[in-house]
Every structure is written in C-alpha cells, then in structure tokens.
Short mmCIF file of C-alpha atoms and ligand atoms in Angstrom, two decimals:
data_model
loop_
_atom_site.label_atom_id
_atom_site.label_comp_id
_atom_site.label_asym_id
_atom_site.label_seq_id
_atom_site.Cartn_x
_atom_site.Cartn_y
_atom_site.Cartn_z
CA MET A 21 128.70 22.97 50.98
CA ASP A 22 129.39 19.96 48.39
CA LEU A 23 133.39 20.54 49.43
CA VAL A 24 131.85 18.82 53.03
CA LYS A 25 129.69 16.71 51.44
CA LYS A 26 131.60 15.27 49.09
CA ASN A 27 133.28 13.03 51.62
CA ILE A 28 136.28 13.93 50.70
CA ALA A 29 138.48 13.46 54.07
CA PRO A 30 138.93 9.53 54.50
CA ARG A 31 141.04 9.36 51.25
CA PHE A 32 143.94 10.58 53.21
CA ARG A 33 145.32 9.56 55.74
CA LEU A 34 143.87 10.91 58.44
CA GLU A 35 144.41 10.17 62.82
CA GLY A 36 141.34 9.16 64.58
CA THR A 37 137.64 9.45 63.71
CA LEU A 38 136.13 12.28 61.64
CA THR A 39 133.79 14.34 63.85
CA GLU A 40 133.22 18.09 62.09
CA ALA A 41 134.15 19.62 58.94
CA VAL A 42 133.62 23.01 58.55
CA PRO A 43 134.60 26.09 55.92
CA TYR A 44 137.06 27.60 57.06
CA GLY A 45 139.43 30.99 56.95
CA SER A 46 138.90 34.04 54.44
CA GLY A 47 141.31 32.57 50.96
CA HIS A 48 140.00 33.83 48.22
CA ILE A 49 141.51 31.42 45.99
CA ASN A 50 141.38 27.96 47.22
CA ASP A 51 138.27 26.38 48.64
CA THR A 52 139.26 25.29 52.71
CA VAL A 53 137.52 23.14 55.03
CA ARG A 54 138.53 22.41 58.34
CA LEU A 55 138.60 19.10 59.92
CA THR A 56 138.81 17.73 63.29
CA CYS A 57 139.01 13.61 64.18
CA GLU A 58 139.02 12.45 67.52
CA LEU A 59 141.69 9.60 68.99
CA GLU A 60 141.17 6.92 71.04
CA ASN A 61 142.52 8.62 73.75
CA GLY A 62 139.83 11.21 73.91
CA LYS A 63 142.42 14.07 71.57
CA THR A 64 141.72 15.66 68.87
CA ARG A 65 143.56 16.34 65.77
CA ARG A 66 142.56 19.06 62.95
CA TYR A 67 143.63 19.23 59.78
CA ILE A 68 142.85 21.40 56.30
CA LEU A 69 141.30 20.40 53.32
CA GLN A 70 141.35 22.36 50.46
CA ARG A 71 139.74 22.12 47.32
CA MET A 72 142.74 23.78 44.75
CA ASN A 73 141.61 26.32 42.44
CA ASP A 74 142.24 24.66 38.92
CA ASP A 75 141.16 27.99 36.72
CA ILE A 76 144.20 30.05 37.88
CA PHE A 77 146.47 27.00 38.70
CA LYS A 78 146.96 25.36 35.63
CA ASN A 79 149.20 23.03 36.56
CA PRO A 80 148.62 21.22 40.33
CA LYS A 81 151.22 18.89 40.31
CA GLY A 82 153.78 20.87 39.30
CA LEU A 83 152.08 22.98 41.95
CA MET A 84 152.08 19.99 44.85
CA GLU A 85 155.76 19.59 43.70
CA ASN A 86 157.15 22.15 44.79
CA ILE A 87 154.93 22.67 48.03
CA MET A 88 156.19 19.00 48.48
CA ASN A 89 159.62 19.60 47.98
CA VAL A 90 159.95 23.23 49.40
CA THR A 91 158.19 21.89 52.28
CA SER A 92 160.24 19.29 53.52
CA PHE A 93 163.65 21.51 52.95
CA LEU A 94 161.61 23.60 55.31
CA ARG A 95 161.33 21.09 58.17
CA ASN A 96 164.75 19.58 58.39
CA LYS A 97 165.92 23.12 59.04
CA ILE A 98 163.39 23.78 61.12
CA ILE A 99 164.52 20.42 63.48
CA GLN A 100 167.56 21.52 62.58
CA ASN A 101 167.59 24.60 64.49
CA GLY A 102 165.39 23.03 67.48
CA GLY A 103 162.16 24.46 66.22
CA ASP A 104 158.60 22.41 66.03
CA PRO A 105 158.51 21.74 62.35
CA ASP A 106 154.49 20.89 62.51
CA ARG A 107 153.95 24.03 63.40
CA GLU A 108 156.63 26.60 61.43
CA THR A 109 156.18 24.50 58.56
CA LEU A 110 153.29 23.35 56.49
CA ASN A 111 152.97 19.84 56.33
CA VAL A 112 151.12 17.65 53.31
CA ILE A 113 148.96 14.97 54.84
CA ARG A 114 149.20 11.93 51.98
CA THR A 115 146.07 10.16 50.45
CA VAL A 116 145.55 6.98 51.49
CA ASP A 117 147.24 5.88 48.48
CA GLY A 118 151.07 7.84 49.25
CA ASP A 119 149.81 10.84 46.75
CA ASN A 120 150.42 14.62 48.12
CA TYR A 121 146.51 15.29 46.43
CA LEU A 122 144.08 13.79 45.07
CA VAL A 123 141.82 14.20 42.09
CA ASP A 124 138.74 13.36 42.57
CA GLU A 125 135.66 11.95 39.97
CA ASP A 126 134.66 15.38 38.94
CA GLY A 127 137.97 16.04 38.18
CA ASP A 128 138.48 18.51 41.35
CA PHE A 129 141.28 18.30 42.97
CA TRP A 130 142.34 18.49 46.36
CA ARG A 131 145.21 18.05 49.17
CA MET A 132 145.64 17.97 52.84
CA TYR A 133 147.47 20.20 55.68
CA ILE A 134 148.35 19.29 59.32
CA PHE A 135 145.89 22.60 60.79
CA ILE A 136 148.74 24.57 62.61
CA GLU A 137 147.52 25.31 66.15
CA ASP A 138 147.29 28.09 68.71
CA ALA A 139 148.16 30.27 65.88
CA THR A 140 146.29 33.25 63.74
CA CYS A 141 145.45 34.85 60.67
CA PHE A 142 145.35 38.84 60.30
CA ASP A 143 143.62 40.29 57.86
CA ILE A 144 144.29 43.31 57.78
CA VAL A 145 147.52 45.57 58.74
CA GLU A 146 146.44 47.49 61.69
CA LYS A 147 149.54 48.90 63.12
CA PRO A 148 153.26 49.29 61.86
CA GLU A 149 154.07 46.58 64.40
CA ASP A 150 152.39 44.14 62.24
CA PHE A 151 153.98 45.31 58.84
CA TYR A 152 157.08 44.83 60.34
CA ASN A 153 156.51 41.20 61.83
CA SER A 154 154.77 40.17 58.50
CA ALA A 155 158.93 41.50 56.63
CA LEU A 156 160.53 39.46 59.25
CA SER A 157 158.81 35.94 58.74
CA PHE A 158 159.15 36.31 54.68
CA GLY A 159 162.36 37.74 55.46
CA ASN A 160 162.86 34.44 57.56
CA PHE A 161 160.88 32.51 55.26
CA GLN A 162 164.04 33.72 52.51
CA LYS A 163 166.63 32.68 54.91
CA LEU A 164 165.84 29.58 55.18
CA LEU A 165 164.98 28.56 52.29
CA ALA A 166 168.46 30.58 51.35
CA ASP A 167 170.14 27.11 50.27
CA TYR A 168 167.66 25.68 48.09
CA PRO A 169 167.91 25.13 44.77
CA ALA A 170 165.37 27.49 43.33
CA SER A 171 166.16 26.19 39.40
CA THR A 172 164.65 23.08 40.60
CA LEU A 173 161.12 24.66 41.27
CA HIS A 174 158.23 24.21 38.52
CA GLU A 175 157.09 27.84 37.49
CA THR A 176 153.93 26.77 37.81
CA ILE A 177 152.44 30.59 36.59
CA PRO A 178 155.33 31.53 33.61
CA ASN A 179 156.50 34.99 33.50
CA PHE A 180 154.69 35.88 36.70
CA HIS A 181 157.20 38.87 37.41
CA ASN A 182 158.65 38.67 34.48
CA THR A 183 158.68 42.91 33.91
CA VAL A 184 160.06 42.41 30.55
CA SER A 185 157.41 40.37 29.42
CA ARG A 186 155.21 42.15 31.13
CA PHE A 187 155.89 44.57 29.01
CA GLU A 188 155.75 43.10 26.01
CA ASP A 189 152.03 42.16 26.67
CA PHE A 190 151.23 45.93 27.50
CA ARG A 191 152.67 46.81 24.31
CA LYS A 192 150.53 44.62 22.83
CA ALA A 193 147.88 45.37 24.20
CA VAL A 194 148.32 48.94 23.54
CA GLU A 195 149.07 48.43 19.83
CA GLU A 196 145.81 46.17 19.22
CA ASP A 197 143.65 48.55 21.51
CA THR A 198 140.68 46.03 21.04
CA TYR A 199 138.45 48.37 23.04
CA LYS A 200 139.21 51.73 21.41
CA ARG A 201 140.59 52.92 24.63
CA ALA A 202 143.93 53.98 24.31
CA ALA A 203 143.01 57.75 22.99
CA GLY A 204 141.86 58.56 26.43
CA VAL A 205 144.63 57.55 28.59
CA GLN A 206 147.95 58.69 26.36
CA LYS A 207 149.50 60.14 29.30
CA GLU A 208 149.47 56.70 31.05
CA ILE A 209 150.65 54.59 28.21
CA ARG A 210 153.54 57.44 27.87
CA PHE A 211 154.39 57.12 31.48
CA VAL A 212 155.18 53.18 31.21
CA MET A 213 156.61 53.75 27.76
CA ASP A 214 159.29 56.07 29.32
CA ARG A 215 159.89 53.48 31.55
CA GLU A 216 160.58 50.95 29.37
CA PRO A 217 164.10 50.17 29.73
CA GLU A 218 163.98 49.89 33.75
CA THR A 219 161.67 46.86 32.80
CA HIS A 220 164.47 45.21 32.22
CA VAL A 221 166.86 46.04 35.24
CA ILE A 222 166.12 43.31 37.40
CA CYS A 223 165.56 40.49 34.57
CA ASP A 224 169.42 41.74 33.48
CA ALA A 225 170.81 41.26 36.71
CA LEU A 226 169.39 37.77 37.36
CA ALA A 227 170.54 36.55 33.85
CA LYS A 228 173.95 38.02 34.74
CA HIS A 229 174.11 36.28 37.94
CA ARG A 230 174.73 39.67 40.09
CA ILE A 231 171.46 38.84 41.86
CA PRO A 232 170.59 35.05 42.67
CA LEU A 233 167.49 33.25 41.59
CA ARG A 234 166.09 32.38 45.13
CA VAL A 235 162.70 30.53 46.16
CA THR A 236 160.04 33.35 45.92
CA HIS A 237 156.82 32.78 47.90
CA ASN A 238 154.33 35.69 45.63
CA ASP A 239 151.83 36.18 47.56
CA THR A 240 153.12 38.41 50.50
CA LYS A 241 150.12 39.73 52.29
CA LEU A 242 149.99 39.69 55.87
CA ASN A 243 146.86 36.26 56.51
CA ASN A 244 149.22 34.56 54.37
CA ILE A 245 151.73 34.15 57.65
CA MET A 246 150.44 32.31 61.34
CA ILE A 247 150.64 35.02 64.04
CA ASP A 248 151.20 33.00 67.39
CA ASN A 249 148.72 33.02 69.87
CA LYS A 250 151.22 33.38 72.43
CA THR A 251 153.83 35.16 71.25
CA GLY A 252 152.32 37.28 68.78
CA LYS A 253 155.00 36.80 66.30
CA GLY A 254 155.27 35.09 63.06
CA LEU A 255 155.42 31.76 63.15
CA CYS A 256 155.12 29.74 59.83
CA VAL A 257 154.37 31.59 56.84
CA ILE A 258 151.41 29.79 54.26
CA ASP A 259 149.76 29.90 51.44
CA LEU A 260 153.00 28.10 49.56
CA ASP A 261 150.57 27.90 46.08
CA THR A 262 152.88 30.40 43.84
CA VAL A 263 156.03 29.22 45.22
CA MET A 264 158.42 29.78 42.18
CA PRO A 265 161.98 30.60 40.86
CA GLY A 266 162.73 34.33 41.17
CA SER A 267 164.24 36.97 42.92
CA ALA A 268 163.82 38.26 46.49
CA LEU A 269 163.05 41.88 44.72
CA TYR A 270 159.73 40.78 43.56
CA ASP A 271 158.45 39.34 47.48
CA TYR A 272 160.29 42.64 49.09
CA GLY A 273 158.94 44.83 46.29
CA ASP A 274 155.12 43.69 46.09
CA SER A 275 155.04 43.81 50.22
CA ILE A 276 155.47 47.52 49.77
CA ARG A 277 153.70 48.24 46.75
CA PHE A 278 150.83 47.59 48.56
CA GLY A 279 152.04 47.93 52.39
CA ALA A 280 153.79 51.09 52.37
CA SER A 281 151.16 52.89 50.35
CA THR A 282 149.19 55.80 52.26
CA GLY A 283 145.81 55.12 49.94
CA ALA A 284 143.97 52.33 49.28
CA GLU A 285 144.96 50.23 45.38
CA ASP A 286 141.70 51.53 43.77
CA GLU A 287 141.60 55.28 45.53
CA LYS A 288 139.97 57.78 42.80
CA ASP A 289 141.80 60.90 44.63
CA LEU A 290 145.39 60.66 43.44
CA ASP A 291 146.44 63.22 46.19
CA LYS A 292 146.14 60.48 48.56
CA ILE A 293 148.76 57.97 47.29
CA SER A 294 152.17 58.77 48.35
CA CYS A 295 154.61 55.86 49.53
CA ASP A 296 154.92 56.21 53.35
CA LEU A 297 159.02 56.28 53.83
CA LYS A 298 158.65 55.19 57.43
CA LEU A 299 156.46 52.21 56.32
CA PHE A 300 159.23 51.38 53.56
CA GLU A 301 161.49 51.51 56.14
CA ILE A 302 160.34 49.59 58.98
CA TYR A 303 159.26 47.23 56.29
CA THR A 304 163.05 47.43 54.80
CA LYS A 305 164.57 46.58 58.39
CA GLY A 306 162.33 43.20 59.74
CA TYR A 307 163.30 41.51 55.57
CA VAL A 308 166.45 42.43 56.23
CA GLU A 309 166.52 41.57 59.20
CA GLY A 310 164.67 38.03 58.58
CA CYS A 311 167.06 37.31 55.89
CA GLY A 312 169.31 37.29 58.50
CA GLY A 313 172.81 37.92 56.60
CA SER A 314 171.09 35.52 53.47
CA LEU A 315 170.71 38.85 51.11
CA THR A 316 173.75 39.88 48.83
CA GLU A 317 174.80 43.33 48.93
CA GLU A 318 173.68 44.16 45.18
CA GLU A 319 170.32 42.52 46.40
CA ILE A 320 170.30 45.34 49.28
CA ARG A 321 171.14 47.86 46.94
CA MET A 322 168.33 46.80 44.73
CA LEU A 323 165.39 47.12 46.95
CA PRO A 324 163.90 50.25 45.70
CA MET A 325 164.21 49.21 42.68
CA GLY A 326 162.44 45.94 43.49
CA ALA A 327 159.48 48.51 45.20
CA LYS A 328 158.90 51.12 42.30
CA LEU A 329 159.36 47.81 39.55
CA MET A 330 157.13 46.35 40.95
CA THR A 331 154.59 49.05 41.26
CA LEU A 332 155.17 49.55 37.92
CA GLU A 333 154.53 45.95 36.54
CA CYS A 334 151.52 45.89 38.54
CA GLY A 335 150.22 49.33 36.83
CA MET A 336 150.89 48.09 33.65
CA ARG A 337 149.12 44.88 33.86
CA PHE A 338 146.05 47.13 35.24
CA LEU A 339 146.36 49.54 32.41
CA ALA A 340 146.78 46.25 30.12
CA ASP A 341 144.00 45.03 31.21
CA TYR A 342 141.75 48.49 31.10
CA LEU A 343 142.81 48.67 27.34
CA GLN A 344 141.55 44.69 27.38
CA GLY A 345 138.31 44.83 28.41
CA ASP A 346 138.53 44.45 31.80
CA VAL A 347 139.02 40.80 31.62
CA TYR A 348 141.87 39.85 34.01
CA PHE A 349 141.02 41.93 37.39
CA LYS A 350 137.32 41.50 38.59
CA ILE A 351 136.04 45.28 38.21
CA HIS A 352 133.12 47.09 40.12
CA ARG A 353 132.44 50.16 38.64
CA PRO A 354 133.59 51.37 34.91
CA GLU A 355 137.19 52.41 34.63
CA HIS A 356 138.58 50.39 37.96
CA ASN A 357 141.30 49.17 36.41
CA LEU A 358 141.69 52.57 35.24
CA ASP A 359 141.64 54.00 38.38
CA ARG A 360 144.08 50.62 40.19
CA ALA A 361 146.67 51.52 36.86
CA ARG A 362 146.71 55.18 38.52
CA THR A 363 147.75 54.56 41.75
CA GLN A 364 150.04 52.62 40.67
CA PHE A 365 151.49 54.85 38.17
CA LYS A 366 151.49 57.43 41.25
CA LEU A 367 153.36 55.48 43.67
CA VAL A 368 155.75 55.16 41.25
CA ALA A 369 156.64 58.87 40.18
CA ASP A 370 156.47 59.39 44.14
CA MET A 371 159.04 56.87 44.62
CA GLU A 372 161.00 58.20 42.17
CA SER A 373 160.20 61.86 43.80
CA LYS A 374 161.91 59.93 47.06
CA TRP A 375 164.52 57.92 45.34
CA ASP A 376 167.49 59.20 47.86
CA GLU A 377 166.10 58.83 50.50
CA MET A 378 164.56 55.36 49.65
CA MET A 379 168.50 54.20 48.44
CA SER A 380 169.96 55.54 52.13
CA ILE A 381 166.97 53.82 53.77
CA ALA A 382 168.38 50.42 51.93
CA GLU A 383 172.18 51.02 52.04
CA LYS A 384 171.99 51.14 55.91
CA TYR A 385 171.87 47.45 55.81
CA LEU A 386 175.03 46.61 53.21
P1 ATP B 29 144.48 33.70 49.50
O1 ATP B 29 143.34 34.21 49.18
O2 ATP B 29 145.36 34.52 50.30
O3 ATP B 29 145.54 33.14 47.85
P2 ATP B 29 143.78 30.71 49.53
O4 ATP B 29 142.41 30.66 49.45
O5 ATP B 29 145.16 30.53 48.99
O6 ATP B 29 143.93 32.31 50.36
P3 ATP B 29 144.80 29.72 52.48
O7 ATP B 29 145.70 30.92 52.33
O8 ATP B 29 145.76 28.49 51.74
O9 ATP B 29 143.61 29.85 51.33
O10 ATP B 29 144.30 29.27 53.09
C1 ATP B 29 143.12 29.99 53.96
C2 ATP B 29 143.03 30.24 55.52
O11 ATP B 29 142.94 29.07 55.78
C3 ATP B 29 144.40 30.97 55.73
O12 ATP B 29 144.53 32.48 56.04
C4 ATP B 29 144.22 30.36 57.41
O13 ATP B 29 143.44 31.31 57.94
C5 ATP B 29 143.71 29.10 57.20
N1 ATP B 29 144.74 27.57 57.25
C6 ATP B 29 145.64 27.88 55.96
N2 ATP B 29 146.11 26.82 55.69
C7 ATP B 29 146.47 26.71 57.34
C8 ATP B 29 146.88 25.57 58.24
N3 ATP B 29 147.93 24.26 57.51
N4 ATP B 29 146.64 25.80 59.35
C9 ATP B 29 146.06 26.68 60.29
N5 ATP B 29 145.07 27.14 59.54
C10 ATP B 29 145.41 27.33 58.19
MG1 MG B 30 146.32 33.06 51.49
MG1 MG B 31 146.35 31.54 48.13
#
C-alpha cells in the first residue's frame, strides 16, 4: 500500500523507533494507518496516520485549524474535569517542522493522532443500548463544547445543513430536469414543495438567536465513537473532519434519521419504513442527558423538528441527485437514489403522523 511505502511517518514527531505500519479501521473517507513505535524502555507507542481526503474536503488547512482548536479546547476541559486527555479526545501530533499537517511531494495531505488505546469502534448498532450510548457521547461532546465560540470555526463544507439553500438546490434540479426524470416523480417533488415553509425553521431560529450557534460534529455514527474496552461506555468522539458551526438539532436530527428508522435507507418496501418511537425516546434521553443541561428549552422543544428537517433535507438531496443523473451519491442500481429519497419521505410522513407523541417525549426534558 503506497500509504505505508511512502514513508511519511518519520516526518512527524514520533517517539521511539517505527516498527510497524498497517492499514487500519473501516473508515470510508480518509486512508488510515496504525503505526507502532518501540521505545528504549521496551514499551510501545501507537499512532494513527491519515491521508486526508482532499476530494471531499476542499479546505484542508481550515479543517485542520478547526480540529486543532476544538481538540485543544476539549483537552483543557478534560483536564479540568479530572479525565484522561490522551484518551478522551483526539490529540494531533505535529510534524517535525511544527505544523499540524503535511503536504507531500504528490500534493497529498497527511495528519497524525495519538492512538487511543484499549478502546474499540463498533460499526453496527446491535442493541438499543448502543444507540443510547452513542447519544450520551454525542451529547457529552456538545456539553464540553457548549462554551466554545462556534462562530470562529471554518465552515469547511459551506451550507452543509442549510435547509433553505438545500431546498433552492433541489428546486433548481427540478427546474433544470436535465435527465427528464421529473415527470415520473411528481408525487415526490410535490411532497418536498409542500414543506418548503418548514425548511426555514431552524435557519430562522439561528438567525434570530432563538437557538444558539453551536459546534456540530456532522457525522454522528456509532463508529465515530471509541468505546472503552473496560467500561463499555463511550470514551471519545473521533472523526472531527466535519466539525463546523451549526445547530445541535443537526447532530441530533441526523442521528434519529438513520438510527430510529425501522428499515434500511434504500429499502424498496416502504411498509417497512417508520420512525421507531422507542428508539426515538432512547436517543432523546441519551442526548439530553449527555448534554447535561447545556441545551436551551427552545432547542429541546425543537428536537422533533430537528429530526424531521434532517430527514426531509436528506430526502431532498437524494431526489435532487436522482434528477441530476446520480452524480453525488454512489448508486448500485437504477433508481437507487429515488428509493433512498422515498424512504426519507416515508419517514417524514410517519414522523408527522406521530408528531404529538414525539413532542411529548421531547417535552419531558424541559
Ligand atoms: P468515516 O467513514 O467514518 O468518515 P474516516 O475515513 O473519516 O471514517 P476515521 O473515522 O477518522 O476515518 O478513522 C477510521 C477508523 O480508524 C475509526 O473508525 C477508528 O477505528 C480508527 N481510529 C481513528 N482515529 C483513531 C485514534 N485516534 N485512535 C484509535 N483508533 C482510531
Ligand atoms: Mg469515521
Ligand atoms: Mg470521517
């Protein structure tokens, strides 16, 4: 693997002598290698080396600035709380020149972290408790960063969860109809159009300061949490590439979207798709508890809206991609993006039918 062959590791401030470099983990975005170094006293130190994906992230400098700033802030907080700052947050290892990443001769971007020992990432939610634990971890991440000046972070993917601009992109895709597919999906297009007014709700609340701008993670999957091997509890939130300013409703809502659905994102049988209220309740409980009082009342009241809008937004993106000839999301069959859009709209409709219950679950935490 050229990652290992390239011999990038010695250009970082490693302790000891490098003895092993192996491809590592199941990430889809960056290329990840685990390094082992031997120290003179016979002990070992391990590191994570990553080649950053500069196709997706167009501003690696800004992205690394975000990661440096957020992780140093977290580090201080963890020390104040008496925690272990080498395991409870990512820690960037600098290059020998003192930079926080390096660009090699081929223009590839590299960064290094301390390897978090005695912890594991799980790819699949196997039981409701896993979902609850991930809610606690992402909530706790929000709590630790509640007093971070979120507006100083770079928006590394501009308008990532700006539902208003996502709707405009959608409308444009419908108008252009490059692949002449719109006629066949009028029902789905109408579903989105009917909900246009709602696409403003979170953006307006942020703009009017009814809810605070916060640090958001934007990739709140189970395998972006390291679980402590001893305690079985969430230890550290990793994969901070998409850390950006935004709303807590984005992280929460996206987790409900994929975690509380009773079916796969591309399920063809829509009867299998609904929002499982038990899972909704479990995640809500974990997230609010993890946030430890840092969510405002308005944010708590808006949690169901966060879930609904993140689902609608995702559906809009799938349908827009279908209309544009499947250029963004990889497809494995014709109409794959349409199937995905339909599951999202089914979920939205199901949430609407369960709205009162979702609201009363959220309001328990006021
Ligand atoms: P994704 O597909 O989730 O976007 P990615 O390609 O961005 O993933 P990461 O999530 O950063 O990559 O890392 C990939 C895997 O490497 C993680 O799931 C985890 O198993 C492991 N890993 C990453 N950082 C560390 C670390 N500091 N210590 C131990 N393991 C780590
Ligand atoms: Mg990851
Ligand atoms: Mg990632």
